[in-house]
Short mmCIF file of C-alpha atoms and ligand atoms in Angstrom, two decimals:
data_model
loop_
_atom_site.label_atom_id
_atom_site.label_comp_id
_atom_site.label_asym_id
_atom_site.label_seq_id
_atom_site.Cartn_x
_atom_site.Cartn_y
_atom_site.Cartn_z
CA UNK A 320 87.13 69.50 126.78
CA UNK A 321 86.80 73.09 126.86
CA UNK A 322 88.94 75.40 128.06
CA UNK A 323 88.37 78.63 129.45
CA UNK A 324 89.20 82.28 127.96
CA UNK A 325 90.35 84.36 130.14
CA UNK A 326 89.18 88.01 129.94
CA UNK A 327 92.59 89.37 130.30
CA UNK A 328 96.07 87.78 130.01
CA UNK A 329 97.93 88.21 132.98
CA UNK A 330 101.41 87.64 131.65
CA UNK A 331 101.23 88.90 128.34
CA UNK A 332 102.06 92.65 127.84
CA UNK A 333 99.25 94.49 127.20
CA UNK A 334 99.41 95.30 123.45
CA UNK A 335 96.19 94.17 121.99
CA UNK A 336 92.21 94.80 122.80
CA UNK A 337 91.43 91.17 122.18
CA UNK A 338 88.16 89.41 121.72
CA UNK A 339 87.74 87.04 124.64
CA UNK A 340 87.41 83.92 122.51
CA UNK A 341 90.54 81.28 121.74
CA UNK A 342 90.52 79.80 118.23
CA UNK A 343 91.64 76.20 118.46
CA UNK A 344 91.34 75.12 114.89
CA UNK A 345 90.31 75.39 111.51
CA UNK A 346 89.82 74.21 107.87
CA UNK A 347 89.49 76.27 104.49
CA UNK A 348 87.55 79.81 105.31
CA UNK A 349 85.79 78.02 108.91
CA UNK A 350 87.38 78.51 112.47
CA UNK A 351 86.08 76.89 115.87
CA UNK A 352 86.99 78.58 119.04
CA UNK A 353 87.78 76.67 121.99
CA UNK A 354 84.04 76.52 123.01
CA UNK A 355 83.51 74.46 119.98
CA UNK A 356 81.62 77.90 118.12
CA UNK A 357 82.01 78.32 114.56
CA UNK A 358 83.07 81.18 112.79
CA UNK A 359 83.27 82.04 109.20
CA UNK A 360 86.89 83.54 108.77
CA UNK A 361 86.32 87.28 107.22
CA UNK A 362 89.87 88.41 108.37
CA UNK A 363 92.25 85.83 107.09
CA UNK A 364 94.86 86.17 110.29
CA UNK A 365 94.71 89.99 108.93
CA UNK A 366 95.22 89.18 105.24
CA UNK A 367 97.87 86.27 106.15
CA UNK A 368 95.97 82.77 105.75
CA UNK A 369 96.25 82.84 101.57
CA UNK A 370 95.17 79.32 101.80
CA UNK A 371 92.77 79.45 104.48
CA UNK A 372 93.17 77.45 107.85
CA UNK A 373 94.54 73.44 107.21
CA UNK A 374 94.89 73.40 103.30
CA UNK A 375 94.93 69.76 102.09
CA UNK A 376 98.30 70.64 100.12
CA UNK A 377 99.73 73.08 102.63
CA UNK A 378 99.81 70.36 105.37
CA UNK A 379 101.66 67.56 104.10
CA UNK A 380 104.55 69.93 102.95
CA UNK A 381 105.21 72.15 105.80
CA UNK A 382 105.46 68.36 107.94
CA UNK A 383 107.57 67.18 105.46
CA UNK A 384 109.86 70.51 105.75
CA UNK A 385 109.69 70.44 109.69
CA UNK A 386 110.64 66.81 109.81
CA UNK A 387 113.68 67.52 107.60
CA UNK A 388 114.92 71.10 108.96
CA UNK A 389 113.55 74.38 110.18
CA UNK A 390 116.35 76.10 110.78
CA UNK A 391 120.30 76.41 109.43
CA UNK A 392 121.43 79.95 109.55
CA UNK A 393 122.61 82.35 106.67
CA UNK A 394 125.73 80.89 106.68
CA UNK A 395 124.64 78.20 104.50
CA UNK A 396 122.41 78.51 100.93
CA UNK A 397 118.83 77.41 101.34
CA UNK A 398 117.92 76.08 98.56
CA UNK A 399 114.33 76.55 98.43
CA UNK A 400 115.30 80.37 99.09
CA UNK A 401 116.39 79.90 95.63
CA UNK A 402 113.31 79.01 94.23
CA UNK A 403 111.51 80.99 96.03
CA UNK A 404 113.59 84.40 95.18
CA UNK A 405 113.54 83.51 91.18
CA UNK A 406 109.31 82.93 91.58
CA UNK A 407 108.95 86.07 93.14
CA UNK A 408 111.64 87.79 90.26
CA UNK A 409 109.03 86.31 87.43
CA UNK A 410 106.14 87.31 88.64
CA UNK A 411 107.57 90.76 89.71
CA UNK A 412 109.16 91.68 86.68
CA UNK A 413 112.13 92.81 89.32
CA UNK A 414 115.79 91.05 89.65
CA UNK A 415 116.55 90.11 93.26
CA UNK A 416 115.33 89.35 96.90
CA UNK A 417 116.09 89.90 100.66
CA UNK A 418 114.40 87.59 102.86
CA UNK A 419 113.25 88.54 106.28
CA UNK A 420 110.33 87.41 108.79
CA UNK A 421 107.75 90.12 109.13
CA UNK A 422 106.48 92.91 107.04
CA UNK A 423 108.20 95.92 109.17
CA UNK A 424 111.64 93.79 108.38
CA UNK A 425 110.79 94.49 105.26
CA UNK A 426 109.61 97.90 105.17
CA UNK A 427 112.86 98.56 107.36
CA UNK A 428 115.10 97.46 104.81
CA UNK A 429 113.49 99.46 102.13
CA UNK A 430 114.31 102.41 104.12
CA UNK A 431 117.90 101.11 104.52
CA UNK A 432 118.15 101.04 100.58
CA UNK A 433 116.77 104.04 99.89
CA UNK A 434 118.96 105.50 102.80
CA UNK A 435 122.24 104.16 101.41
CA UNK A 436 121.14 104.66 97.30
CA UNK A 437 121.44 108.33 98.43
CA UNK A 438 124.72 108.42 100.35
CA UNK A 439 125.81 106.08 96.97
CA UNK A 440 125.14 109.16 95.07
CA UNK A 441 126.35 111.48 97.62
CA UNK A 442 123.47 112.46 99.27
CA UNK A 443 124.51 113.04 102.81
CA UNK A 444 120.92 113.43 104.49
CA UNK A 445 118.31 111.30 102.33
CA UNK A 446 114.63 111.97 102.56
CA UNK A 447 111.90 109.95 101.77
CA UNK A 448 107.95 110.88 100.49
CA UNK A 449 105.62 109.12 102.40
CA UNK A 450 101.82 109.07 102.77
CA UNK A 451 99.27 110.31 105.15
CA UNK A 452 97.14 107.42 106.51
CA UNK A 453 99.99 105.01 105.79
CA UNK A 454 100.74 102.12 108.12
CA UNK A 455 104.53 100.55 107.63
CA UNK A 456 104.96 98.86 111.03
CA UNK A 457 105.98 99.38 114.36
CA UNK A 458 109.65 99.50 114.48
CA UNK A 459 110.95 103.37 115.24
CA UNK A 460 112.09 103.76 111.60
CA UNK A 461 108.56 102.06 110.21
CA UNK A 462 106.34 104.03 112.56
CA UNK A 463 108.06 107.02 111.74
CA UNK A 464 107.14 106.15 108.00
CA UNK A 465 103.42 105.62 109.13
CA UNK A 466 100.92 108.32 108.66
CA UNK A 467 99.10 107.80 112.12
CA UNK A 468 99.56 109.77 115.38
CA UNK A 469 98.45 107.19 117.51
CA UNK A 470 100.99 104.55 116.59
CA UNK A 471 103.89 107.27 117.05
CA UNK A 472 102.54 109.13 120.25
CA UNK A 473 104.77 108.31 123.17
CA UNK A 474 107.95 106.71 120.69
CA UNK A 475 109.40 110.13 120.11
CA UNK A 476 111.91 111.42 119.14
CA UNK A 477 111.27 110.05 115.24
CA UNK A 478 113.69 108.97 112.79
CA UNK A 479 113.94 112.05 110.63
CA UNK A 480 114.09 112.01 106.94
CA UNK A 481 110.57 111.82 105.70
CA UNK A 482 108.07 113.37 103.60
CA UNK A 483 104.47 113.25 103.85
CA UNK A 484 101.98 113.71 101.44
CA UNK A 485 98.55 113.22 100.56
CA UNK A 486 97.37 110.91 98.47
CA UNK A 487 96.95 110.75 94.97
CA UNK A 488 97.66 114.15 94.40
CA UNK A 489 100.55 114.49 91.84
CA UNK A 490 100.80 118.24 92.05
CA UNK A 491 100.90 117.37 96.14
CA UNK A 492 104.02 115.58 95.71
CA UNK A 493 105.90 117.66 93.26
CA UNK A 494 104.83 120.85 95.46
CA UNK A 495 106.89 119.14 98.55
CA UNK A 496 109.98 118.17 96.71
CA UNK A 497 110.44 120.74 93.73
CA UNK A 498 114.17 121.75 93.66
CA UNK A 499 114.66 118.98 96.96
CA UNK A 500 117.69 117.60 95.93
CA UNK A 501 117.87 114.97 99.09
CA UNK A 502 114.76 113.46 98.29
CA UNK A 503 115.63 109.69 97.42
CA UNK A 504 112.55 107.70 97.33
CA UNK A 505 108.49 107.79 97.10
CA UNK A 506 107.03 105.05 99.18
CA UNK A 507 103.53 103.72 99.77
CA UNK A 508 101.15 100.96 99.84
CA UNK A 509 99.07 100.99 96.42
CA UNK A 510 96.26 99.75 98.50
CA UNK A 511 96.54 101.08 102.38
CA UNK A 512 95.37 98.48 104.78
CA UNK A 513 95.27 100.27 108.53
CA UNK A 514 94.71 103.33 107.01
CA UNK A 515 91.38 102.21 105.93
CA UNK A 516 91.26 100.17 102.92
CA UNK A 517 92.54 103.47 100.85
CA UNK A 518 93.85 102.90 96.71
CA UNK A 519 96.40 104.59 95.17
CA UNK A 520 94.18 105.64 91.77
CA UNK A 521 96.10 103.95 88.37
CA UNK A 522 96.83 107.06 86.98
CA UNK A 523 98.64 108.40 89.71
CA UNK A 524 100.97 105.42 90.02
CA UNK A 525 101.61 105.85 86.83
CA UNK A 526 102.48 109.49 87.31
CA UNK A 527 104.76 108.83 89.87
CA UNK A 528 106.38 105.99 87.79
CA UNK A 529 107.35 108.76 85.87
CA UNK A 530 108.35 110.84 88.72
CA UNK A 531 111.05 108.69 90.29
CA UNK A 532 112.68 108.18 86.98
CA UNK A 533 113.09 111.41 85.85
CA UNK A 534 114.26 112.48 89.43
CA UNK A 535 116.16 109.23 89.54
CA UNK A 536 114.18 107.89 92.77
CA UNK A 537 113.21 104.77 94.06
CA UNK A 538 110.01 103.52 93.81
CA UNK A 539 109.05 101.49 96.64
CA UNK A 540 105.58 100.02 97.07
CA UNK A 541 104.92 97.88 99.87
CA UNK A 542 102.83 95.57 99.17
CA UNK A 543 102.71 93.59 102.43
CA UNK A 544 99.14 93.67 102.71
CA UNK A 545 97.96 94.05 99.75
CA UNK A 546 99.98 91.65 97.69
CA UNK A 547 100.48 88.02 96.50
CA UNK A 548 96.89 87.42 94.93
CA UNK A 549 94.85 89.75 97.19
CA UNK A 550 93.17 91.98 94.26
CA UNK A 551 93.32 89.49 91.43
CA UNK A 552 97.01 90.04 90.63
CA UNK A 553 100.15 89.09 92.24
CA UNK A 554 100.65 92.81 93.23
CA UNK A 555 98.16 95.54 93.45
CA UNK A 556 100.65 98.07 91.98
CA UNK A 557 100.30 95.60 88.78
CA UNK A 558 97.21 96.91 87.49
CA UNK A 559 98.19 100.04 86.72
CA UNK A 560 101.19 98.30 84.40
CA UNK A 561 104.03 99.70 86.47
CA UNK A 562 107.14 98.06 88.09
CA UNK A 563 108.40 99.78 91.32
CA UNK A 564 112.25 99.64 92.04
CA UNK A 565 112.16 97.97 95.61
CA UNK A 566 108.84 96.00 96.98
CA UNK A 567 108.24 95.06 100.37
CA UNK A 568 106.45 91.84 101.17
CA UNK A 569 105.13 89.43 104.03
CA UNK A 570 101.38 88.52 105.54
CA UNK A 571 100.12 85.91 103.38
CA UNK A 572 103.54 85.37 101.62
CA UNK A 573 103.96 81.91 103.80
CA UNK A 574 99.77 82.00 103.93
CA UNK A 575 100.32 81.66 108.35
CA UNK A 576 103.97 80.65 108.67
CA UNK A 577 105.85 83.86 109.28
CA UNK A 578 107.68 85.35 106.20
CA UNK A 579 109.29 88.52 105.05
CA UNK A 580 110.77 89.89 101.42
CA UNK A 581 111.94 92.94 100.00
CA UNK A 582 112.28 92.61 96.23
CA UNK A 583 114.35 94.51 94.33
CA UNK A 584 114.29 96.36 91.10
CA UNK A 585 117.88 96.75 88.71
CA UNK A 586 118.06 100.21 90.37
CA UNK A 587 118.04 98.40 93.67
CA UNK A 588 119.52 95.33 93.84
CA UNK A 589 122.90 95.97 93.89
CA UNK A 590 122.95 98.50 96.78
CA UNK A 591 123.61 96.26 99.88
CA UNK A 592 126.55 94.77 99.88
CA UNK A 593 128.03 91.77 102.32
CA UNK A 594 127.58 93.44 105.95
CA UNK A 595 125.10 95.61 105.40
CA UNK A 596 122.34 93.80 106.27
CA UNK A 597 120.63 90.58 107.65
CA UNK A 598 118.46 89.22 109.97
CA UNK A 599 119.16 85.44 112.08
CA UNK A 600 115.53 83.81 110.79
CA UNK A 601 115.64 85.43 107.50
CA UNK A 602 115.13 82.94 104.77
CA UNK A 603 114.98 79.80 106.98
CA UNK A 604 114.34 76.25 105.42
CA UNK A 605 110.53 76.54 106.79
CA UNK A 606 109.20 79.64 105.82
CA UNK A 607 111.25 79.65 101.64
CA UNK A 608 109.29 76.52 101.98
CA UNK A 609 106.12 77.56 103.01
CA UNK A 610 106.75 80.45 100.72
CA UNK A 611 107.17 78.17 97.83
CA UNK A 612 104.55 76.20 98.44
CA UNK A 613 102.26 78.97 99.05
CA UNK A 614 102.58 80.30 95.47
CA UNK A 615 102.31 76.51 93.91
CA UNK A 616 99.23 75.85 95.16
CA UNK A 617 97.75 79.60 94.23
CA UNK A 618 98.74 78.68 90.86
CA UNK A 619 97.73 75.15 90.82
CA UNK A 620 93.99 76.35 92.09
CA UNK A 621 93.74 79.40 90.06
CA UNK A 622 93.35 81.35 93.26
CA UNK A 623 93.80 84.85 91.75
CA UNK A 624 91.02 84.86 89.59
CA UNK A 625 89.19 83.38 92.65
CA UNK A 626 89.86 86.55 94.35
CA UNK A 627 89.38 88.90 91.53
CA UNK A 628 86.05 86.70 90.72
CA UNK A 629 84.79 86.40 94.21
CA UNK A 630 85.68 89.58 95.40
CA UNK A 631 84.43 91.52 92.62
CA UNK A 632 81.03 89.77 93.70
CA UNK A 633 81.04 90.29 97.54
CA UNK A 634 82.16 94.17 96.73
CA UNK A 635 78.82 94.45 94.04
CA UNK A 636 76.64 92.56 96.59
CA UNK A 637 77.33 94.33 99.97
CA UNK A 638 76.90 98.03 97.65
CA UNK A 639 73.74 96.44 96.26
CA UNK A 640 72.80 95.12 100.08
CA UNK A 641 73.86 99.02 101.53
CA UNK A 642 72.56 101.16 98.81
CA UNK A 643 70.44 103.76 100.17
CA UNK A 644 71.53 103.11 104.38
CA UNK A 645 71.96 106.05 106.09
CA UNK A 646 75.40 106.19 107.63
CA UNK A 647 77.41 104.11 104.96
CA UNK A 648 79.80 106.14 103.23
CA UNK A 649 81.07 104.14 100.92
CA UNK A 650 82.48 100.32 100.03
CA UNK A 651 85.86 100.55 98.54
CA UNK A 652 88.79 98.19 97.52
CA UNK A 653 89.76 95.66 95.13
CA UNK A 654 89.24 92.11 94.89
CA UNK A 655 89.77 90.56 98.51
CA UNK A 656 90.70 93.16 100.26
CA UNK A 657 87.16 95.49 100.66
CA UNK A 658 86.66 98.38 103.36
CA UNK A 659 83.12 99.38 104.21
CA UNK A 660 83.21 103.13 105.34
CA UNK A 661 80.45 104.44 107.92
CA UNK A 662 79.95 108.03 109.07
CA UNK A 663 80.59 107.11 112.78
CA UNK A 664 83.15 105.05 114.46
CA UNK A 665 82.09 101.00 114.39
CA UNK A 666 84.79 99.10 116.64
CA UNK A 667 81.94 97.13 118.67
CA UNK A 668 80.79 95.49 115.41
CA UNK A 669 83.91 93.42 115.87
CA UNK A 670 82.57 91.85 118.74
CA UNK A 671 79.19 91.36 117.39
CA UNK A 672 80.16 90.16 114.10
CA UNK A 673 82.04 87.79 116.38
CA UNK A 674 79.00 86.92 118.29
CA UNK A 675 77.40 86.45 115.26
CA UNK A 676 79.84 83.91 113.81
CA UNK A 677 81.95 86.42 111.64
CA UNK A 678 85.31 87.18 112.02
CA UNK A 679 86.61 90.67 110.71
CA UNK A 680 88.12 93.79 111.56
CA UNK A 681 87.67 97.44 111.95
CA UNK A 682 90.58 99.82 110.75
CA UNK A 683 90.98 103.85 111.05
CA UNK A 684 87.70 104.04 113.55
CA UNK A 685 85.32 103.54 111.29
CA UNK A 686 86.10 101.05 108.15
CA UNK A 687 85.10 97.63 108.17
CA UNK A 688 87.91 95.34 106.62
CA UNK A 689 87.32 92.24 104.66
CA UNK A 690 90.21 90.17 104.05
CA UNK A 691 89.29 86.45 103.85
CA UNK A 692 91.81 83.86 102.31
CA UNK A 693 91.80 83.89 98.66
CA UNK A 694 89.86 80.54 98.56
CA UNK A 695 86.83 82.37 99.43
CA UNK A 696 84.12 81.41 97.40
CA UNK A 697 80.70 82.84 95.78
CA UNK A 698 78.81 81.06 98.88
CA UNK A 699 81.14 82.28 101.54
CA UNK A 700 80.68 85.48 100.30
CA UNK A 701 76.63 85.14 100.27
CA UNK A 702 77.27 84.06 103.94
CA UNK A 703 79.07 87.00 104.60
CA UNK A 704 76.81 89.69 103.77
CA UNK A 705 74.05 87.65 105.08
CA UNK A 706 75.30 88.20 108.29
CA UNK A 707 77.09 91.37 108.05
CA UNK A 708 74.83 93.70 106.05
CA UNK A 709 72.27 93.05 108.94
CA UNK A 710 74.37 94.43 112.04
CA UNK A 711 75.53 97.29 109.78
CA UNK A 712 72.29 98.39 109.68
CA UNK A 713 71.20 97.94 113.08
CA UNK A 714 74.18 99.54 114.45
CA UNK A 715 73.29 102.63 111.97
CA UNK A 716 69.70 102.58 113.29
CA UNK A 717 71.39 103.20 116.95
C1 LIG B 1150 100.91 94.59 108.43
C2 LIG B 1150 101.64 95.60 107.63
C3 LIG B 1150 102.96 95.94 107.93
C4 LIG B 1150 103.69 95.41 109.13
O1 LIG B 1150 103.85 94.03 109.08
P1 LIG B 1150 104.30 93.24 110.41
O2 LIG B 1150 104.51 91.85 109.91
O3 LIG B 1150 103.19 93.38 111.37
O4 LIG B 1150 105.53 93.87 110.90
C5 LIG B 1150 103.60 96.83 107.09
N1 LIG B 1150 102.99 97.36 106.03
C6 LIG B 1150 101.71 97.07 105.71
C7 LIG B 1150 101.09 97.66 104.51
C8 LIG B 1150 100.99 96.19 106.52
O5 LIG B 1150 99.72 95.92 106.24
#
């Protein structure tokens, strides 16, 4: 049977500018819409499926978990939240871990920390650096954090406190704060997502490492997009060999099943106390399990050398494919998570990707975002630009 899409949702509120297909199912890196159309899955749920759609592993355990319990409340230890939290310490290099459900829950409470490590040290009105073109969420703290004026305009009046700086521009940053003795915390994605597939370079990471501990700031990267596998390590911030103090988490953290984490460095993870914070779904028995299980299988199927490996090819293959085309500026990012910059703004390729049996998205006007599931492989990627690198170039001949 096939059911109909309706053009617009009557009862919904009007937040999105959605494609008028349904997706009904789906299986590794291939989605079918209700129509019965395939679609080769570029966008990953926006860099949340880790494991693509109906993982053979993935399955099993999240109907064991939901046939057992969901939910139980933080008045009573969840074990797997246990497991989890230590995992997430080891492959950090950090101590401890607050649990949430969504990435601006965890961006939120990474503003809380830094908020309260200053009034700790008797800071009375804390300020934060933050980045131009940075995306944090849409909470009035988180959007006040976020470098874009469309996702503020209308919320006024903003939560105070903040910073903003370019990015990696060390003499930038100093220049705000020099003699700033409220500033508490630097805080940034080391790979921005909405803001257009934008890295923080090593070297400046590794400058402002330096930075925050001879100021005696926090760190905090959030790595909700970015993170757990994406670029070929478990965080981006990794490759530049640094450890931030506090580190946002989420998307494919519970690859679909909806999952937040803050994790917290020795300078932070003593700073909220009992009362200061929590959140009702926070840590559930479903999502520390999907969570768990998520990072099992990653391991078990090497899938962040898969994204490294494959990624480094589809990045070398659509420059290769787009060398020399008018109107590309450049093709940018790190392992699975690639932006393809054009001189003009590109939304409709969204929908004609779509047509075309391509799902993927288009961030800051004009960047094309690739963010499959890390079990994207060589031939996926192949498929990929076979279909992409064609409509960029028509649309550019336009
Ligand atoms: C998606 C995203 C968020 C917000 O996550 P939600 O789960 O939508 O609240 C925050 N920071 C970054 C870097 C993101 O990509």
């Amino acid at each position: 049977m096939t059911a109909n899409v309706p053009a617009s949702s009557p009862h919904t509120m009007n937040t999105y500018g959605r494609l008028p297909i349904a997706l009904s199912h789906g299986r590794g890196v291939r989605v079918w819409d209700t129509n019965g159309k395939e679609y080769l899955d570029g966008l990953g749920g926006i860099a949340v499926n880790t494991l693509g759609h109906a993982h053979p592993k993935l399955v099993p355990a999240l109907q064991d978990q939901i046939g057992k319990i969901i939910h139980s409340s933080n008045y009573y230890h969840v074990p797997n939240a246990e497991v989890l939290a230590k995992k997430l310490v080891e492959l950090s290099g950090m101590t401890n871990v607050f649990f949430c459900s969504t990435g601006l829950e965890a961006n939120e409470a990474a503003l809380k920390l830094a908020r309260k490590y200053g009034h700790d040290k008797g800071v009375d009105r804390p300020k934060i650096v933050v980045y131009e073109k940075a995306f944090h969420g849409r909470s009035i703290a988180t959007l006040s954090a976020t470098g874009n004026e469309k996702v503020q305009k209308g919320f006024g009046p903003l939560v105070e406190g903040f910073i903003r700086v370019p990015l990696n521009d060390i003499e930038a940053l100093k220049k705000a704060t020099d003699g700033d003795k409220d500033v508490v915390a630097v805080f940034f994605e080391t790979i921005q997502g909405e803001g257009g597939v934008n890295p923080m370079r090593a070297e400046y990471l590794q400058q402002v490492r330096k930075l925050c501990d001879e100021r005696d700031w926090l760190l905090m990267i959030d790595e909700v997009q970015c993170g757990m596998g994406r670029t070929g390590k478990w965080f981006a911030h990794q490759w530049a060999g640094i450890v931030p103090d506090v580190m946002p988490l989420a998307k494919g953290l519970g690859s679909g099943i909806a999952i937040g984490a803050v994790v917290a460095g020795p300078k932070a993870a003593d700073i909220f106390q009992p009362g200061n914070h929590g959140t009702t779904f926070g840590g559930n028995p479903l999502a520390m399990r999907a969570g768990v299980e998520t990072i099992r299988i990653m391991e078990e199927e090497g899938l962040l050398e898969n994204a490294a490996k494959v990624g480094g090819y589809l990045k070398a293959k659509l420059e290769k494919d787009l060398a020399g085309v008018a109107g590309v500026k450049e093709v940018r990012g790190q392992g699975l998570m690639i932006g393809i910059e054009l001189t003009k703004p590109c939304g409709v390729l969204t929908q004609r990707a779509c047509d075309a049996g391509l799902l993927l998205s288009v961030t800051a006007d004009s960047v094309i975002r690739l963010v499959p599931s890390l079990i994207f492989s060589q031939a996926d990627a192949d498929e990929l630009a076979g279909i992409l690198v064609p409509l960029i170039k028509q649309f550019l001949s336009e």
